[in-house]
Amino acid sequence: MLTPHDTPQTPQAAQDAGPAPAPSPDADPLARERAHLAASRTALRAMREDVESLDITDVTANWVNAAVLGAQIDERIKSLADLAHTPLFFGRLDYVREVTADDESGPADGPYRAERFYIGRRHVHDPAGDPMVVDWRAPVSQPFYQASRTNPLDVALRRRFGYTGGEITAYEDEDLTASGDGGERTSRLLQQEIERPRVGPMRDIVATIQPEQDEIVRSGLSGTVCVQGGPGTGKTAVGLHRVAYLLYAHRERLARTGTLVIGPNDSFLHYIEQVLPALGELTVRQATVDTLVAHVPVTGADPAPTAIVKGDARMAEVLRRALRSHVGRPTESLVVVRGSRRWRVPADEITAMIEELLARDIRYGAAREALPQRVAHAVLVRMEQAGEAPDDRVQNAVARDRAVKALVKEVWPPVDPAKLVLRLLGDADFLRTHSEELLTDEERTALLWAKPFRGVKSARWSAADAVLIDEARDLVERTPSLGHVVLDEAQDLSPMQYRAVGRRCSTGSATVLGDLAQGTTAWATPAWPEALRHLGKPDALVEELTAGFRVPREVIAYASRLLPAIAPGLAEVRSVRESPGSLRIVRTEAGTLLAALEEACRAALAHQGSTGLIVPDSVTDEARAILTSAGLSPLAPGEETRPDARLTLVPASLAKGLEYDYVVLAEPSALVAAEPTREAGLRRLYVGLTRAVSGLTVVHEEELPKELG
């Protein structure tokens, strides 16, 4: 068996070696790796300079081509940026393969040949075109995540690197050819990377992707994948890395069709917005469901019973019926004058055309455009029967005839989607007619506005109304589809919101991420098969992540006491991290809660990393005033990109998807009571309890919820 060139070294030994002054690369393996990092950075700089020096003056036909090519060059330059604190490579693979008789690829070490690859966030090559760093998404890199002692995948040695301030300070080798019990050992550097303090926005996990995560990341573009994952299982990171992988494997296709990441709120999107750029992907759009359907200004809010009905999938059929009710039938024959001739199309023949278009169930606008052509064709048939020889130009002229246009306007009038929804919510008779046998009288009463609004601009639209308008718009005209959509925190979407997202990937695929135990809306998803059916992806593959990497074992075990009450069929997350002392429960005297919260925050800030104070929404302002007067100056969610981001004050309703090294959670019972139902409150509490990476302190005056034991 081939012996690796560098002597395997433990992490501690590598760290003890330290950044010795100018060691000889031939004598010190760590110095050799540092030299390779320096050479790789030099090569990356040369790649960037090559692109910057391109002269496109004589290669573009016009200014449009020049602008497009210039934008592509600018994007390429940005993707080749060398971020000082982002290592170019994080691992190394030493492959070993047997030399065959017809192998002409150069000298070998005995009967075997070594192939060494450095694995990093992007591809880097030297001036001759030989790779110095291989993109983590390339097929040759996959064994870095999948190889094991029981299945080495032709890998002799896997090396992980430890960094401080962008410089290599340690390395750790794993000999995959070693004999023994075959048991897998936990990488110390891997553990350190997972536990590294979370200051600032979310970072990529490209150096710590686990085998079960890697299988999801590299799943094909053609299929939709739904990932059920508890807190700390890395489902959000898996979804973002899957986008990066798909853009690598199918770049041309996705460049044409586009990609989109959908998050629950703007704070969450700010938190994750740096992950894809760090992986070299700069073109992925991010949005919330509300921004996708922002066809009208949202200035109102619905009570939960009303929002539940508006979000029900039955509303799609109500809208369809209401829209099709605008289609009429002619009562008289159509007469088209062409020169000295008059051509008559009977009313019953036009009615048959209308019925045929309705039976095809094509979109309202497409059918409205097709009707004049159908009528014009009927006129051309009569012309041909009379001995004339009309061509397509004549048919188009007939379709534009004043009489034909007047007929179409009468029997198939244009419909404004917002006005259609306005009438449904403001006209009791109209709503009753088109929801017969679909909605109950109580549901219709919940839908109707207390007072009708005169127009679209004066109406107080809610977020659920905007989704209804989006559905109506799609009934009129097809919504453009993207190549791939990532939907995070999907468990909180209503059926109508799923339909809105599904329209954006109707001809593409999706990655659906969520945790049924964290559903906090009144319309939260009860089961993934139902949600995927509303999304239009009933055949999606459902994967479950149960290994936790973020939340300490003591914290996730405490939060999991709530699972029997909020998600009895869900598997408990098994955390790989044991951290004694990571959970503290503090009972305070009456009237001293805010002072105790300040004390707990100061204790958390004494540690390295970020701190999140999660409070019931109703006490956010009071908590901010206390902390500010104490000189702690908390940030709001989404402001974590600031360099002074240490303490963030988080209303409980915005905590989902965020993570902090230390979390102080205030008054669990008040947090539960703030929600419409106890189950929703317990779900909200479960979310808050699982935001911590290193430690959780629960501060309370009231008795804890009985579900916590």
XYZ file of C-alpha atoms in Angstrom, residues 31-339:
309
model
C 4.826 24.322 6.271
C 4.277 22.402 3.028
C 0.526 22.878 3.331
C 0.963 26.569 4.094
C 3.134 26.872 1.009
C 0.427 25.214 -1.081
C -2.153 27.646 0.331
C 0.065 30.615 -0.582
C 0.643 29.232 -4.078
C -3.098 28.622 -4.516
C -3.876 32.202 -3.545
C -1.292 33.427 -6.028
C -2.896 31.264 -8.723
C -6.365 32.567 -7.857
C -5.104 36.140 -8.103
C -3.643 35.332 -11.527
C -6.998 33.866 -12.630
C -8.740 37.053 -11.530
C -6.196 39.267 -13.277
C -6.613 37.251 -16.485
C -10.340 37.982 -16.462
C -9.816 41.646 -15.566
C -7.444 42.058 -18.511
C -9.927 40.769 -21.082
C -10.564 43.238 -23.916
C -14.000 42.769 -25.465
C -13.833 45.797 -27.753
C -13.572 43.809 -30.967
C -15.606 40.728 -30.032
C -19.090 42.209 -29.617
C -21.450 43.049 -32.452
C -23.347 45.834 -30.694
C -23.736 47.606 -27.381
C -26.291 45.085 -26.117
C -23.858 42.199 -26.569
C -21.121 44.289 -24.991
C -23.298 45.036 -21.944
C -24.244 41.369 -21.478
C -20.675 40.160 -21.870
C -19.406 42.918 -19.591
C -21.886 41.903 -16.883
C -20.785 38.279 -17.199
C -17.152 39.299 -16.852
C -17.937 41.413 -13.775
C -19.771 38.474 -12.225
C -16.823 36.197 -12.952
C -14.415 38.664 -11.345
C -16.559 38.793 -8.197
C -16.690 35.003 -8.032
C -12.870 34.872 -8.074
C -12.485 37.112 -5.040
C -10.077 35.816 -2.413
C -11.758 36.346 0.955
C -8.999 36.717 3.530
C -10.791 34.829 6.316
C -12.340 32.158 4.066
C -9.838 29.321 3.460
C -9.353 28.339 -0.169
C -9.296 24.680 0.817
C -10.347 22.796 3.920
C -9.380 19.221 3.085
C -7.166 16.935 1.094
C -7.701 13.528 -0.454
C -4.892 11.144 -1.301
C -6.291 8.626 -3.770
C -4.568 5.321 -4.468
C -5.263 3.229 -7.526
C -3.585 0.167 -8.997
C -1.406 0.692 -12.068
C -2.454 -1.370 -15.090
C -0.236 -2.567 -17.925
C -1.585 0.023 -20.388
C -1.317 2.960 -17.953
C 0.734 5.762 -19.579
C 0.095 8.538 -17.062
C 3.610 8.642 -15.673
C 5.781 6.995 -13.010
C 4.185 5.205 -10.098
C 5.196 4.155 -6.607
C 5.485 0.423 -7.165
C 2.200 -1.145 -8.230
C 0.181 1.910 -7.076
C -0.105 5.544 -8.133
C -0.971 8.441 -5.823
C -3.348 11.244 -6.827
C -3.667 14.162 -4.437
C -6.510 16.655 -4.485
C -7.080 19.673 -2.280
C -10.815 20.216 -1.674
C -12.101 23.783 -1.403
C -14.955 26.186 -2.000
C -13.991 26.909 -5.619
C -11.735 25.623 -8.383
C -8.240 27.075 -8.647
C -5.727 26.107 -11.327
C -2.127 27.035 -12.049
C -0.954 28.778 -15.269
C -0.672 25.388 -16.988
C -4.293 24.576 -16.181
C -3.548 21.895 -13.596
C -5.882 21.985 -10.572
C -4.456 23.297 -7.312
C -7.821 23.302 -5.525
C -10.804 21.205 -6.614
C -14.345 22.493 -6.159
C -16.122 20.612 -3.354
C -18.981 19.895 -5.772
C -16.823 18.027 -8.307
C -17.296 14.221 -8.438
C -13.684 13.670 -7.383
C -14.434 15.557 -4.137
C -17.417 13.458 -3.059
C -15.319 10.840 -1.201
C -14.209 13.624 1.164
C -17.739 13.431 2.579
C -18.602 9.794 1.883
C -15.419 7.731 2.318
C -15.030 5.635 5.464
C -12.757 2.890 6.737
C -15.389 0.334 5.799
C -15.822 1.890 2.330
C -12.732 3.978 1.502
C -13.726 4.682 -2.134
C -10.050 4.337 -3.227
C -8.975 7.007 -0.731
C -5.854 6.210 1.269
C -5.776 9.330 3.426
C -8.213 12.146 4.236
C -6.752 15.285 5.731
C -8.713 18.093 7.400
C -7.220 21.517 8.040
C -7.680 23.863 10.956
C -7.486 27.615 10.372
C -7.033 30.733 12.469
C -7.531 34.074 10.763
C -7.364 32.483 7.329
C -4.033 30.715 7.950
C -3.481 26.989 8.449
C -2.649 26.239 12.088
C -3.397 22.514 12.304
C -4.186 19.436 10.314
C -5.650 16.058 11.100
C -5.151 12.860 9.113
C -7.439 9.878 8.806
C -5.880 6.721 7.378
C -8.720 4.949 5.594
C -6.535 1.909 4.823
C -5.802 1.120 8.464
C -6.838 -2.251 9.746
C -8.734 -2.600 12.996
C -12.289 -2.754 14.229
C -13.497 -0.551 11.370
C -15.185 1.881 13.744
C -15.375 5.499 12.645
C -13.711 8.134 14.836
C -15.021 11.607 15.435
C -12.771 14.242 13.887
C -11.555 16.735 16.453
C -11.155 19.485 13.845
C -14.641 18.705 12.573
C -15.995 19.096 16.095
C -14.130 22.374 16.543
C -15.524 23.741 13.291
C -19.081 22.847 14.295
C -18.629 24.511 17.693
C -16.898 27.637 16.390
C -18.647 30.773 17.768
C -21.570 32.104 15.683
C -20.849 35.821 15.392
C -22.509 37.511 12.428
C -24.584 35.911 9.665
C -24.904 32.197 8.935
C -21.835 30.611 7.368
C -21.489 27.687 5.026
C -20.952 24.135 6.290
C -18.980 22.975 3.280
C -16.129 21.693 5.470
C -18.425 19.761 7.820
C -21.094 18.230 5.576
C -21.980 14.764 6.857
C -22.623 11.715 4.629
C -26.421 11.775 5.039
C -26.422 15.503 4.302
C -24.161 15.062 1.279
C -26.571 12.554 -0.274
C -29.333 15.168 -0.171
C -27.036 17.959 -1.405
C -26.037 15.932 -4.482
C -29.507 14.634 -5.374
C -30.476 15.330 -8.975
C -32.127 18.395 -10.426
C -35.110 16.530 -11.875
C -36.544 15.447 -8.528
C -38.044 17.368 -5.627
C -36.670 16.586 -2.160
C -38.431 17.297 1.136
C -36.160 17.383 4.180
C -37.750 16.893 7.602
C -35.139 17.956 10.115
C -35.271 18.857 13.763
C -33.362 21.778 15.281
C -29.644 21.702 14.607
C -29.719 18.998 11.942
C -28.495 21.456 9.311
C -31.520 21.350 6.991
C -31.233 25.023 6.002
C -27.537 24.655 5.208
C -28.273 21.460 3.280
C -30.845 23.291 1.152
C -28.474 26.174 0.382
C -25.600 23.832 -0.447
C -27.912 21.843 -2.709
C -28.560 25.034 -4.684
C -24.808 25.601 -4.962
C -24.307 22.016 -6.129
C -27.105 22.205 -8.720
C -25.690 25.468 -10.086
C -22.352 23.700 -10.503
C -23.786 20.568 -12.115
C -26.463 22.267 -14.268
C -25.193 25.826 -14.625
C -26.357 26.522 -18.190
C -29.844 25.187 -17.604
C -30.359 27.046 -14.335
C -28.851 30.195 -15.832
C -31.783 30.165 -18.256
C -34.512 29.162 -15.838
C -33.339 30.764 -12.596
C -33.170 29.752 -8.938
C -34.922 31.128 -5.862
C -34.574 30.726 -2.094
C -37.747 31.410 -0.097
C -37.480 32.109 3.638
C -40.037 32.881 6.353
C -39.127 36.545 6.889
C -36.599 39.234 5.985
C -34.586 38.700 9.193
C -34.032 35.077 8.230
C -32.990 36.048 4.697
C -30.483 38.572 6.052
C -29.093 35.835 8.271
C -28.476 33.370 5.405
C -27.636 35.819 2.606
C -23.844 35.343 2.785
C -23.809 31.531 2.476
C -24.130 31.246 -1.308
C -21.788 34.168 -2.139
C -19.146 32.505 0.079
C -19.487 29.458 -2.183
C -19.049 31.597 -5.294
C -22.759 31.746 -6.258
C -23.932 35.326 -6.727
C -27.074 35.041 -8.850
C -29.560 33.265 -6.577
C -32.544 35.418 -5.710
C -33.997 35.406 -2.183
C -37.566 36.271 -1.197
C -40.384 35.603 1.234
C -43.769 34.277 0.160
C -45.231 37.700 0.952
C -42.868 39.451 -1.474
C -43.609 36.887 -4.186
C -47.321 37.696 -4.084
C -47.040 41.426 -3.400
C -49.521 42.468 -6.090
C -51.320 44.854 -3.705
C -50.128 46.746 -0.622
C -50.810 44.740 2.551
C -52.200 47.071 5.203
C -54.603 44.818 7.078
C -54.459 41.675 9.186
C -56.867 38.761 9.452
C -57.974 37.050 12.641
C -56.861 33.417 12.736
C -60.257 31.893 11.728
C -60.420 34.129 8.648
C -56.805 33.473 7.667
C -57.380 29.718 7.971
C -60.307 29.831 5.511
C -58.467 32.111 3.081
C -55.485 29.755 3.171
C -57.572 26.640 2.549
C -57.082 24.894 -0.802
C -60.846 25.044 -1.420
C -60.447 28.747 -2.152
C -58.702 27.828 -5.423
C -61.928 26.254 -6.706
C -63.992 29.201 -5.413
C -61.789 31.571 -7.416
C -61.947 29.337 -10.483
C -65.753 29.274 -10.391
C -65.948 33.030 -9.841
C -63.640 33.717 -12.774
C -65.416 31.373 -15.195
C -68.750 32.967 -14.286
C -67.706 35.967 -16.381
C -67.864 33.863 -19.557
C -71.162 34.401 -21.381
C -72.914 32.940 -24.420
C -73.950 34.867 -27.561
C -77.661 35.392 -28.206
C -77.301 36.416 -31.856
C -75.292 35.303 -34.855
C -72.031 37.044 -35.678
C -71.847 38.869 -39.014
C -68.406 39.689 -40.456
C -68.196 42.019 -43.469
C -65.324 41.397 -45.926
C -65.497 43.662 -48.940
